CSV table of C-alpha atoms in Angstrom, one decimal:
chain,number,residue,atom,x,y,z
A,1,MET,CA,101.8,96.2,4.1
A,2,SER,CA,99.9,99.4,4.9
A,3,GLY,CA,96.3,99.4,6.0
A,4,ALA,CA,95.4,101.2,2.7
A,5,SER,CA,96.9,98.4,0.5
A,6,MET,CA,95.9,95.5,2.7
A,7,PRO,CA,93.3,93.3,1.0
A,8,GLU,CA,89.8,93.5,2.6
A,9,ALA,CA,89.7,89.8,3.4
A,10,ALA,CA,93.0,90.1,5.3
A,11,ARG,CA,92.0,93.2,7.2
A,12,ARG,CA,88.7,91.5,8.2
A,13,ALA,CA,90.6,88.4,9.3
A,14,ILE,CA,92.7,90.6,11.7
A,15,THR,CA,89.6,92.1,13.2
A,16,GLU,CA,88.0,88.7,13.6
A,17,ARG,CA,91.1,87.4,15.2
A,18,GLN,CA,91.3,90.2,17.8
A,19,ALA,CA,87.6,89.6,18.7
A,20,HIS,CA,88.4,85.8,18.8
A,21,ASP,CA,91.2,86.4,21.4
A,22,GLY,CA,88.9,88.1,23.8
A,23,ARG,CA,86.1,85.5,23.5
A,24,LEU,CA,88.5,82.7,24.2
A,25,ILE,CA,89.8,84.4,27.3
A,26,ASP,CA,86.4,85.0,28.7
A,27,ALA,CA,84.7,81.8,27.5
A,28,ASN,CA,83.0,79.4,29.9
A,29,PHE,CA,83.0,76.1,28.1
A,30,ASP,CA,80.7,74.5,30.7
A,31,LEU,CA,77.9,76.8,29.4
A,32,ALA,CA,78.6,77.1,25.7
A,33,PRO,CA,80.9,75.7,23.0
A,34,PHE,CA,83.3,78.1,21.2
A,35,THR,CA,82.8,76.3,17.9
A,36,ILE,CA,80.0,74.0,16.5
A,37,ALA,CA,80.5,71.9,13.4
A,38,TRP,CA,77.2,70.9,11.7
A,39,GLU,CA,77.3,68.0,9.2
A,40,LEU,CA,74.4,69.2,7.0
A,41,THR,CA,74.5,66.1,4.9
A,42,ARG,CA,76.6,63.0,4.3
A,43,ALA,CA,76.0,63.0,0.6
A,44,CYS,CA,79.2,63.6,-1.3
A,45,ALA,CA,80.6,62.7,-4.7
A,46,PHE,CA,84.1,61.9,-3.4
A,47,ALA,CA,85.4,58.8,-1.6
A,48,CYS,CA,88.3,60.2,0.4
A,49,LYS,CA,90.6,57.8,2.2
A,50,HIS,CA,90.3,59.6,5.5
A,51,CYS,CA,86.5,60.4,5.4
A,52,ARG,CA,85.3,60.3,9.0
A,53,ALA,CA,81.7,60.4,7.7
A,54,GLU,CA,82.0,57.5,5.3
A,55,ALA,CA,80.1,59.8,2.9
A,56,GLN,CA,77.7,58.3,0.4
A,57,PRO,CA,76.6,59.5,-3.1
A,58,LYS,CA,73.0,60.1,-2.1
A,59,ARG,CA,71.4,62.1,0.7
A,60,ASP,CA,70.0,60.2,3.7
A,61,PRO,CA,66.2,60.5,4.0
A,62,ASN,CA,66.7,60.8,7.7
A,63,GLU,CA,68.6,64.1,7.5
A,64,LEU,CA,67.2,67.1,9.4
A,65,ASN,CA,64.7,68.8,7.0
A,66,THR,CA,64.7,72.5,6.4
A,67,GLU,CA,62.2,73.3,9.2
A,68,GLU,CA,64.2,71.2,11.7
A,69,ALA,CA,67.4,72.8,10.5
A,70,LEU,CA,66.1,76.3,11.1
A,71,ARG,CA,64.9,75.3,14.5
A,72,LEU,CA,68.4,74.0,15.2
A,73,VAL,CA,69.9,77.4,14.3
A,74,ASP,CA,67.6,79.0,16.9
A,75,GLN,CA,68.9,76.5,19.5
A,76,ILE,CA,72.5,77.2,18.5
A,77,ARG,CA,71.9,81.0,19.0
A,78,GLU,CA,70.8,80.3,22.6
A,79,PHE,CA,74.5,79.7,23.3
A,80,GLY,CA,75.3,83.2,22.2
A,81,ASP,CA,77.4,83.6,19.0
A,82,PRO,CA,79.6,80.5,18.7
A,83,ILE,CA,81.5,79.9,15.4
A,84,LEU,CA,79.2,77.7,13.2
A,85,VAL,CA,81.0,75.6,10.6
A,86,ILE,CA,78.6,74.1,8.0
A,87,THR,CA,80.2,71.0,6.7
A,88,GLY,CA,79.4,67.5,5.4
A,89,GLY,CA,79.6,65.3,3.3
A,90,ASP,CA,79.1,68.1,0.9
A,91,PRO,CA,76.7,70.7,2.0
A,92,MET,CA,76.4,72.0,-1.5
A,93,MET,CA,74.3,68.9,-2.2
A,94,ARG,CA,71.4,70.4,-0.2
A,95,ARG,CA,69.2,72.8,-2.1
A,96,ASP,CA,68.2,74.6,1.0
A,97,LEU,CA,71.8,75.4,1.9
A,98,TYR,CA,71.6,79.1,1.1
A,99,ASP,CA,68.4,79.5,3.2
A,100,ILE,CA,70.1,77.8,6.2
A,101,LEU,CA,73.3,79.9,5.8
A,102,GLY,CA,71.3,83.1,5.5
A,103,TYR,CA,69.1,82.3,8.5
A,104,ALA,CA,72.2,81.5,10.6
A,105,VAL,CA,73.9,84.8,9.7
A,106,GLN,CA,70.6,86.7,10.2
A,107,LYS,CA,70.5,85.2,13.7
A,108,GLY,CA,74.0,86.6,14.4
A,109,LEU,CA,76.1,83.5,14.1
A,110,ARG,CA,79.6,83.7,12.7
A,111,THR,CA,79.1,81.2,10.0
A,112,SER,CA,81.6,79.5,7.7
A,113,LEU,CA,81.2,76.9,5.0
A,114,THR,CA,83.3,73.8,4.1
A,115,PRO,CA,82.2,72.5,0.7
A,116,THR,CA,83.6,69.5,-1.1
A,117,THR,CA,85.8,70.7,-4.0
A,118,THR,CA,83.5,69.5,-6.8
A,119,ARG,CA,82.0,71.3,-9.8
A,120,LEU,CA,79.1,72.3,-7.6
A,121,VAL,CA,81.3,75.1,-6.3
A,122,THR,CA,81.3,77.8,-9.0
A,123,ARG,CA,81.6,81.6,-9.0
A,124,GLU,CA,77.8,81.8,-9.0
A,125,THR,CA,77.3,79.5,-6.0
A,126,LEU,CA,80.1,81.2,-4.1
A,127,ALA,CA,78.5,84.5,-4.8
A,128,ARG,CA,75.3,83.2,-3.3
A,129,VAL,CA,77.2,82.0,-0.3
A,130,LYS,CA,78.7,85.5,0.1
A,131,ASP,CA,75.2,87.1,-0.4
A,132,ALA,CA,73.9,84.9,2.4
A,133,GLY,CA,76.4,86.7,4.7
A,134,VAL,CA,79.1,84.0,5.1
A,135,ARG,CA,82.6,85.4,5.6
A,136,ARG,CA,84.8,82.4,5.2
A,137,VAL,CA,85.0,79.3,3.0
A,138,ALA,CA,87.4,76.4,3.7
A,139,VAL,CA,88.8,74.4,0.8
A,140,SER,CA,90.5,71.0,1.4
A,141,LEU,CA,93.9,70.5,-0.2
A,142,ASP,CA,95.8,67.4,0.9
A,143,GLY,CA,98.8,67.3,-1.4
A,144,PRO,CA,101.0,69.8,-3.3
A,145,THR,CA,100.4,68.0,-6.6
A,146,ALA,CA,97.5,66.4,-8.5
A,147,ALA,CA,99.0,62.9,-8.1
A,148,VAL,CA,99.0,63.1,-4.2
A,149,HIS,CA,95.8,65.0,-3.7
A,150,ASP,CA,93.7,63.1,-6.3
A,151,ALA,CA,94.9,59.7,-4.9
A,152,PHE,CA,93.9,60.9,-1.4
A,153,ARG,CA,90.5,62.2,-2.5
A,154,GLY,CA,89.7,59.3,-4.7
A,155,PHE,CA,88.7,61.5,-7.7
A,156,SER,CA,90.8,62.3,-10.7
A,157,GLY,CA,90.9,66.1,-11.4
A,158,SER,CA,90.0,67.1,-7.8
A,159,PHE,CA,93.3,69.0,-7.4
A,160,GLU,CA,92.7,71.1,-10.5
A,161,THR,CA,89.1,71.8,-9.3
A,162,ALA,CA,90.4,72.8,-5.8
A,163,GLN,CA,92.9,75.2,-7.3
A,164,ARG,CA,90.1,76.8,-9.3
A,165,ILE,CA,87.9,77.1,-6.3
A,166,ILE,CA,90.8,78.6,-4.2
A,167,LYS,CA,91.2,81.4,-6.8
A,168,THR,CA,87.5,82.0,-7.1
A,169,VAL,CA,86.9,82.2,-3.3
A,170,ALA,CA,89.3,85.2,-3.2
A,171,ASP,CA,87.9,86.7,-6.4
A,172,VAL,CA,84.4,86.9,-5.0
A,173,GLY,CA,85.6,88.5,-1.8
A,174,LEU,CA,85.4,85.7,0.7
A,175,SER,CA,88.1,84.8,3.2
A,176,LEU,CA,89.9,81.6,2.3
A,177,GLN,CA,90.9,78.9,4.7
A,178,ILE,CA,92.8,75.8,3.4
A,179,ASN,CA,92.2,72.5,5.3
A,180,THR,CA,94.8,69.7,5.1
A,181,THR,CA,94.6,66.3,6.6
A,182,VAL,CA,98.0,65.2,7.9
A,183,SER,CA,98.6,61.5,7.3
A,184,ARG,CA,101.3,59.0,6.3
A,185,TYR,CA,100.4,59.9,2.7
A,186,ASN,CA,101.6,63.5,2.8
A,187,VAL,CA,103.6,64.1,6.0
A,188,GLY,CA,106.8,64.2,4.0
A,189,LEU,CA,105.3,66.8,1.7
A,190,LEU,CA,104.2,69.4,4.2
A,191,GLU,CA,107.0,71.9,3.3
A,192,GLU,CA,105.8,71.8,-0.3
A,193,MET,CA,102.2,72.2,0.9
A,194,ALA,CA,103.2,75.2,2.9
A,195,GLU,CA,104.6,76.8,-0.3
A,196,VAL,CA,101.3,76.1,-2.1
A,197,VAL,CA,99.3,77.6,0.8
A,198,GLY,CA,101.5,80.6,1.0
A,199,ARG,CA,100.8,81.4,-2.6
A,200,SER,CA,97.0,81.1,-2.2
A,201,ASN,CA,96.1,84.3,-0.3
A,202,VAL,CA,94.7,82.4,2.7
A,203,VAL,CA,93.9,83.7,6.1
A,204,GLN,CA,94.3,80.3,7.8
A,205,TRP,CA,95.9,76.9,7.2
A,206,SER,CA,94.1,74.4,9.3
A,207,LEU,CA,95.9,71.0,9.7
A,208,PHE,CA,93.7,68.1,10.7
A,209,PHE,CA,95.9,65.3,12.2
A,210,LEU,CA,94.3,62.1,11.1
A,211,VAL,CA,92.1,60.2,13.6
A,212,PRO,CA,91.4,56.5,12.7
A,213,THR,CA,87.6,56.7,12.4
A,214,GLY,CA,85.3,56.3,9.4
A,215,ARG,CA,87.3,55.3,6.4
A,216,ALA,CA,90.6,56.2,8.0
A,217,ASN,CA,92.7,53.3,9.4
A,218,HIS,CA,95.2,53.2,12.3
A,219,ALA,CA,98.0,52.6,9.8
A,220,ASP,CA,97.2,55.9,8.1
A,221,MET,CA,98.2,57.9,11.2
A,222,ILE,CA,101.7,59.4,11.5
A,223,SER,CA,103.8,58.2,14.4
A,224,PRO,CA,104.1,60.1,17.8
A,225,GLU,CA,107.6,61.2,16.8
A,226,GLU,CA,106.3,62.5,13.5
A,227,HIS,CA,103.6,64.5,15.3
A,228,GLU,CA,106.3,66.1,17.5
A,229,GLN,CA,108.4,66.9,14.5
A,230,VAL,CA,105.5,68.5,12.6
A,231,PHE,CA,104.5,70.5,15.7
A,232,ASN,CA,108.0,72.0,16.0
A,233,TRP,CA,108.1,72.7,12.3
A,234,LEU,CA,104.7,74.4,12.5
A,235,TYR,CA,106.1,76.6,15.3
A,236,GLU,CA,108.9,77.8,13.1
A,237,LEU,CA,106.6,78.2,10.1
A,238,GLY,CA,104.2,80.2,12.1
A,239,LYS,CA,106.6,83.0,13.1
A,240,PRO,CA,107.0,84.5,9.6
A,241,ALA,CA,103.9,83.2,8.0
A,242,SER,CA,101.3,85.6,6.6
A,243,PHE,CA,98.5,83.3,7.6
A,244,ASP,CA,97.3,81.7,10.9
A,245,ILE,CA,98.0,78.1,11.6
A,246,LYS,CA,95.5,75.9,13.4
A,247,SER,CA,95.8,72.3,14.5
A,248,THR,CA,92.8,70.0,14.8
A,249,ALA,CA,92.8,66.7,16.7
A,250,ALA,CA,96.3,67.7,17.8
A,251,PRO,CA,96.1,69.8,21.0
A,252,ALA,CA,99.7,68.9,21.9
A,253,TYR,CA,100.7,71.5,19.4
A,254,ARG,CA,99.7,74.0,22.1
A,255,ARG,CA,102.1,72.3,24.6
A,256,VAL,CA,105.0,72.5,22.1
A,257,VAL,CA,104.4,76.2,21.5
A,258,ILE,CA,104.3,76.9,25.3
A,259,GLN,CA,107.6,74.9,25.7
A,260,ARG,CA,109.3,76.7,22.8
A,261,GLN,CA,108.2,80.2,23.9
A,262,ARG,CA,109.3,79.4,27.5
A,263,ALA,CA,112.7,78.3,26.1
A,264,ALA,CA,112.9,81.6,24.2
A,265,GLU,CA,112.6,83.5,27.5
A,266,GLY,CA,116.3,82.9,28.0
A,267,PRO,CA,119.1,85.1,26.7
A,268,SER,CA,117.2,85.7,23.5
A,269,ALA,CA,113.9,86.6,25.2
A,270,GLY,CA,111.9,89.1,23.3
A,271,LYS,CA,113.7,88.4,20.0
A,272,GLU,CA,111.6,85.5,18.9
A,273,PRO,CA,108.2,86.5,17.5
A,274,ALA,CA,105.3,84.4,18.8
A,275,PRO,CA,103.2,82.7,16.1
A,276,ALA,CA,99.5,83.1,16.1
A,277,LEU,CA,97.4,80.2,17.4
A,278,ALA,CA,94.0,80.5,15.9
A,279,GLY,CA,90.6,78.8,15.6
A,280,ALA,CA,89.8,76.0,18.0
A,281,GLY,CA,93.0,76.4,19.9
A,282,TYR,CA,93.9,79.0,22.5
A,283,ARG,CA,95.9,82.2,22.9
A,284,TYR,CA,97.9,83.5,25.9
A,285,LYS,CA,95.9,85.4,28.4
A,286,ASP,CA,98.5,87.6,30.0
A,287,GLY,CA,101.8,85.7,29.7
A,288,LEU,CA,103.1,82.2,29.4
A,289,GLY,CA,102.0,81.2,32.8
A,290,ARG,CA,98.2,81.7,32.3
A,291,PRO,CA,97.0,80.6,28.9
A,292,ALA,CA,93.4,80.9,27.9
A,293,LYS,CA,91.4,77.8,27.7
A,294,GLY,CA,92.1,75.1,25.2
A,295,VAL,CA,89.3,73.9,23.0
A,296,ASN,CA,88.9,70.1,22.8
A,297,ASP,CA,86.3,67.5,21.9
A,298,GLY,CA,83.2,68.2,24.0
A,299,ASN,CA,85.0,71.0,25.8
A,300,GLY,CA,84.4,74.2,23.9
A,301,PHE,CA,83.5,72.1,20.8
A,302,CYS,CA,80.6,70.0,19.7
A,303,PHE,CA,79.4,68.3,16.5
A,304,ILE,CA,75.9,67.8,15.1
A,305,SER,CA,75.3,65.0,12.6
A,306,HIS,CA,73.1,65.1,9.6
A,307,LYS,CA,70.4,63.3,11.6
A,308,GLY,CA,70.7,65.5,14.6
A,309,ASP,CA,72.9,63.5,16.9
A,310,VAL,CA,75.1,65.6,19.1
A,311,CYS,CA,78.7,64.3,19.6
A,312,PRO,CA,81.8,65.8,21.2
A,313,SER,CA,83.3,66.0,17.7
A,314,GLY,CA,83.0,64.5,14.3
A,315,PHE,CA,86.0,62.3,15.0
A,316,LEU,CA,84.5,61.1,18.3
A,317,PRO,CA,81.2,59.8,16.9
A,318,VAL,CA,79.5,59.0,20.2
A,319,SER,CA,76.0,60.5,20.5
A,320,ALA,CA,75.0,62.2,23.8
A,321,GLY,CA,71.5,62.9,22.5
A,322,ASN,CA,69.5,64.0,19.5
A,323,VAL,CA,68.1,67.5,18.8
A,324,ARG,CA,64.9,66.0,17.6
A,325,ASP,CA,64.3,64.8,21.2
A,326,GLN,CA,66.2,67.2,23.4
A,327,SER,CA,67.5,70.7,23.4
A,328,LEU,CA,71.0,71.1,22.0
A,329,VAL,CA,71.9,73.4,24.9
A,330,ASP,CA,70.7,70.8,27.4
A,331,ILE,CA,72.7,68.1,25.7
A,332,TYR,CA,75.9,70.1,25.6
A,333,ARG,CA,75.7,71.4,29.2
A,334,ASN,CA,74.3,68.3,31.0
A,335,ALA,CA,75.0,65.1,29.1
A,336,PRO,CA,77.3,62.9,31.2
A,337,LEU,CA,79.6,62.3,28.2
A,338,PHE,CA,80.2,66.1,27.7
A,339,ARG,CA,80.5,66.8,31.4
A,340,SER,CA,83.2,64.1,31.8
A,341,LEU,CA,85.2,65.5,28.8
A,342,ARG,CA,85.2,68.9,30.5
A,343,ASP,CA,86.6,67.5,33.7
A,344,THR,CA,90.3,67.3,33.0
A,345,SER,CA,90.9,65.6,36.4
A,346,ALA,CA,89.2,62.6,35.0
A,347,LEU,CA,91.8,62.1,32.2
A,348,LYS,CA,93.8,58.9,32.5
A,349,GLY,CA,97.4,57.9,31.9
A,350,ARG,CA,99.9,60.5,30.9
A,351,CYS,CA,97.2,63.0,29.9
A,352,GLY,CA,95.8,62.9,33.5
A,353,ARG,CA,99.2,63.5,35.0
A,354,CYS,CA,100.3,66.2,32.6
A,355,GLU,CA,100.8,69.8,33.7
A,356,PHE,CA,99.5,70.9,30.3
A,357,ARG,CA,96.2,69.0,30.6
A,358,ASP,CA,94.0,72.1,30.9
A,359,VAL,CA,95.4,73.8,27.8
A,360,CYS,CA,96.0,70.6,25.9
A,361,GLY,CA,94.2,67.5,27.3
A,362,GLY,CA,95.2,65.3,24.4
A,363,SER,CA,92.9,64.4,21.5
A,364,ARG,CA,89.9,62.8,23.1
A,365,ALA,CA,88.9,61.5,19.6
A,366,ARG,CA,92.2,59.7,19.0
A,367,ALA,CA,92.1,58.3,22.5
A,368,TYR,CA,88.6,56.9,21.8
A,369,ALA,CA,89.5,55.6,18.4
A,370,THR,CA,92.5,53.7,19.7
A,371,THR,CA,91.3,52.5,23.1
A,372,ASN,CA,87.5,52.8,23.0
A,373,ASP,CA,87.9,55.1,26.1
A,374,PRO,CA,87.5,58.9,25.4
A,375,LEU,CA,89.3,59.6,28.7
A,376,ALA,CA,92.4,57.5,27.9
A,377,GLU,CA,95.8,59.1,27.1
A,378,ASP,CA,96.4,60.3,23.6
A,379,PRO,CA,98.8,57.8,22.0
A,380,SER,CA,100.1,60.3,19.5
A,381,CYS,CA,101.9,62.4,22.1
A,382,VAL,CA,105.6,61.7,23.0
A,383,TYR,CA,105.6,64.0,26.1
A,384,GLN,CA,106.4,62.4,29.5
A,385,PRO,CA,105.1,64.5,32.4
A,386,PRO,CA,107.9,65.2,35.0
A,387,GLY,CA,108.1,63.1,38.1
A,388,HIS,CA,106.6,59.9,36.5
């Protein structure tokens, strides 16, 4: 596709990705996160099976108010210009959403929005989101059919609504990301999902590998062997795909990509195109031997709850402090929990012995959810480090 015929959203995504690469290479995660997710509210009309927030129909009176929210934006800007993901619950249920979005963009933050796929998301509201300066909107789609998606989301008609929103996001000129939670309910349908995603003019498919927290149960997770199978399938999918693929709560995907590309250095070296690894992941710095840093819970990433609690991620809901009492910058840089998660030598079990620990490190959220220890090994990984 020539530059002249390339859609504006796709052209902008390439520019953003190139800038993203440089930032990841130069990032110092001890000083600032690469990405911040902010749960603006826990209010939501849906009752999804996997909801880490255990969202409720009404807003919590203890949410950060508008004044507190704008002050928090100022604190986030002290880090520089991290990616800011506004999420929930459903952020569309806050009337001051557009004021907060506009203020964040005005302050120079790369801001995206993840609304719930309800009737609150219309052409008019998406136009307001774009007018606020937001570039990307993420839409959740957890099944290739209404039967699968609606059962997962707990709301009949949600698949049809999501399809409408997906089309409208592109129509108003916003970049589209599709989020999919990988669980036992849809792991056998991912190939069908990839076809749906490929027809949707997306710039990124973000796969969230289920962590048993909130409403999600241990039995909802896929097995370690299934994780490995999906990672290898994603590697193959990523080579010809027109969109980026990002894994969340599954840093072992980075290990699989490194292994696959090292294997390709053999007789067929140079013939196998490398897939893009986008978002909260990593890219190679200057070859397979020295990859850029891997973002992980508390290490290049942090999460702010609707009440101002600062956690390593939304799937690792342990508060290290609250922005009502303490600076966000101070919490991220100095809280013992965050400092321990950035020390990969403190990891235990196979993760602590693994040669990929600096670029992978295992899901700290899944380790905590399954063992109550955020430094334990990630039970979803099949890899056995050599010599042990």
